[in-house]
Coordinates of N, CA and C in Angstrom, one line a residue:
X30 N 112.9 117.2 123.4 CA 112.9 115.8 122.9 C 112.2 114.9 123.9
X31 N 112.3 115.3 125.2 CA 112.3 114.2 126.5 C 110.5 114.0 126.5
X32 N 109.9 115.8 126.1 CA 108.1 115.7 126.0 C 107.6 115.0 124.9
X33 N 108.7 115.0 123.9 CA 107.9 114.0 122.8 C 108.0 112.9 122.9
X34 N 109.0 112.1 123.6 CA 109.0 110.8 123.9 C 107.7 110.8 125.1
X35 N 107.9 111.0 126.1 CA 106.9 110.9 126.9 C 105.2 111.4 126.2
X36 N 104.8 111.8 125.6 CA 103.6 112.1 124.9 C 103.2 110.6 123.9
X37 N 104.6 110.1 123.2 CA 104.6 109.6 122.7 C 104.3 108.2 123.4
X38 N 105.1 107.5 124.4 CA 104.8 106.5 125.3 C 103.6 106.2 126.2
X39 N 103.0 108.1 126.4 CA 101.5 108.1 126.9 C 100.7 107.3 125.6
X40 N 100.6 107.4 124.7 CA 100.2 107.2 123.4 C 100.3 105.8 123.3
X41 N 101.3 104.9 123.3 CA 101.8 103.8 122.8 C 101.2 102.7 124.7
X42 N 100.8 103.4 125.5 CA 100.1 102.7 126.7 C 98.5 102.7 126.5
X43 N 98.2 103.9 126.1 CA 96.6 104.0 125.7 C 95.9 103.2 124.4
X44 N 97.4 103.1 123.3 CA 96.4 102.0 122.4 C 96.9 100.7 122.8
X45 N 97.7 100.3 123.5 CA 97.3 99.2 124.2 C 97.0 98.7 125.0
X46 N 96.3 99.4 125.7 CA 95.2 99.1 126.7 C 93.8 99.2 125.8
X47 N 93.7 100.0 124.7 CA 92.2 99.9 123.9 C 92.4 98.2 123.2
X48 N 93.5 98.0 122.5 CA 93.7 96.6 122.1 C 93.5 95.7 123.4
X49 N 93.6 95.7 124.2 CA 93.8 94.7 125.6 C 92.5 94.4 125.8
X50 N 92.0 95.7 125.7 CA 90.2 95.6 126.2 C 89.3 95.1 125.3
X51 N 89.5 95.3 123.2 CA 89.0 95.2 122.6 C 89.0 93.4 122.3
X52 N 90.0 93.1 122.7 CA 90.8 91.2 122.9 C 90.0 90.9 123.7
X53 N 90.2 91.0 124.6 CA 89.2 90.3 126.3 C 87.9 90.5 125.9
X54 N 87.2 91.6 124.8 CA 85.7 91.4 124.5 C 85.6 90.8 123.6
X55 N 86.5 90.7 122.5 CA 86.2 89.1 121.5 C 86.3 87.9 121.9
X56 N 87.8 87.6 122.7 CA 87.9 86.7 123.3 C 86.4 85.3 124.1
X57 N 85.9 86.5 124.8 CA 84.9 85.8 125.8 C 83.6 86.2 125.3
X58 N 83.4 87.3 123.7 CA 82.2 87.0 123.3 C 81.6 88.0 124.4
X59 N 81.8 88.7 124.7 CA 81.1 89.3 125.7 C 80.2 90.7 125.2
X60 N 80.2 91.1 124.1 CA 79.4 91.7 123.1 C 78.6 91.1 123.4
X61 N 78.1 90.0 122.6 CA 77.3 89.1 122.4 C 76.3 88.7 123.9
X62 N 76.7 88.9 124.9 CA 76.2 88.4 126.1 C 75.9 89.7 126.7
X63 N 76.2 90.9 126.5 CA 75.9 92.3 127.0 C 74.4 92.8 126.1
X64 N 74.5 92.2 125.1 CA 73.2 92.7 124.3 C 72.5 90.9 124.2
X65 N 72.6 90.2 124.3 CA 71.2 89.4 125.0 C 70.9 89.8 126.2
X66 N 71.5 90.3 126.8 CA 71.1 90.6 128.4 C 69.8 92.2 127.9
X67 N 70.3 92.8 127.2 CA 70.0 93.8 126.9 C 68.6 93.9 126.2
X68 N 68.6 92.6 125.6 CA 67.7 92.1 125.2 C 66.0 91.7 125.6
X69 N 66.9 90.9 126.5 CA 65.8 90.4 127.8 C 65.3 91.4 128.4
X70 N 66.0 92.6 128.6 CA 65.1 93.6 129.3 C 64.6 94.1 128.7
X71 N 64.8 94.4 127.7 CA 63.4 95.4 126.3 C 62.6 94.3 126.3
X72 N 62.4 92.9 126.3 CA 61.1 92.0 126.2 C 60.3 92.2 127.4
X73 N 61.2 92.1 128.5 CA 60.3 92.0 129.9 C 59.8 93.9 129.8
X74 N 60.3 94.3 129.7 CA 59.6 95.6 129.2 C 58.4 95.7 128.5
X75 N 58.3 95.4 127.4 CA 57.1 95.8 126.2 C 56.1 94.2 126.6
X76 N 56.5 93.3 127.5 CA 55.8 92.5 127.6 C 54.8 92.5 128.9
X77 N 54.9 93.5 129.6 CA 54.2 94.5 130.3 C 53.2 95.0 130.0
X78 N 53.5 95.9 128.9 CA 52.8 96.9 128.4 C 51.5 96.1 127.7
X79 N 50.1 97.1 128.0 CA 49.3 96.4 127.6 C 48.7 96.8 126.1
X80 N 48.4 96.1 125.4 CA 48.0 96.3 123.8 C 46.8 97.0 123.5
X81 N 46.4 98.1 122.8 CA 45.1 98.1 122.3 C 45.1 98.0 121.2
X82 N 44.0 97.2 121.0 CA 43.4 96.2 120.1 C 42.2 97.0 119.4
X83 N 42.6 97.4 118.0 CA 41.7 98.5 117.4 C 40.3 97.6 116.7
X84 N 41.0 96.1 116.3 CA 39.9 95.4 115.4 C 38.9 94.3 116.4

């Protein structure tokens, strides 16, 4: 009984640490700021790259 509690308490720390973490990225929007970042670098990327121009 003592490993099912303890498996069980492993369990009940892991989803709330995934809830904790998933709060603190809505919270501050930080999705949102991870991929404009993410963003900026695929433009400065392909805005490099040079075009050929077929017409």
């Amino acid at each position: 009984m003592d490993k099912v509690f303890k498996i069980l308490w492993t369990l009940i720390k892991i989803l709330l640490a995934v809830v904790i973490v998933l709060f603190v990225v809505y919270f501050w929007n930080l999705d949102q700021k991870v991929l404009g970042w993410a963003y900026k670098q695929v433009n400065a990327m392909f805005d490099r790259k040079k075009v050929n121009q077929v017409f």
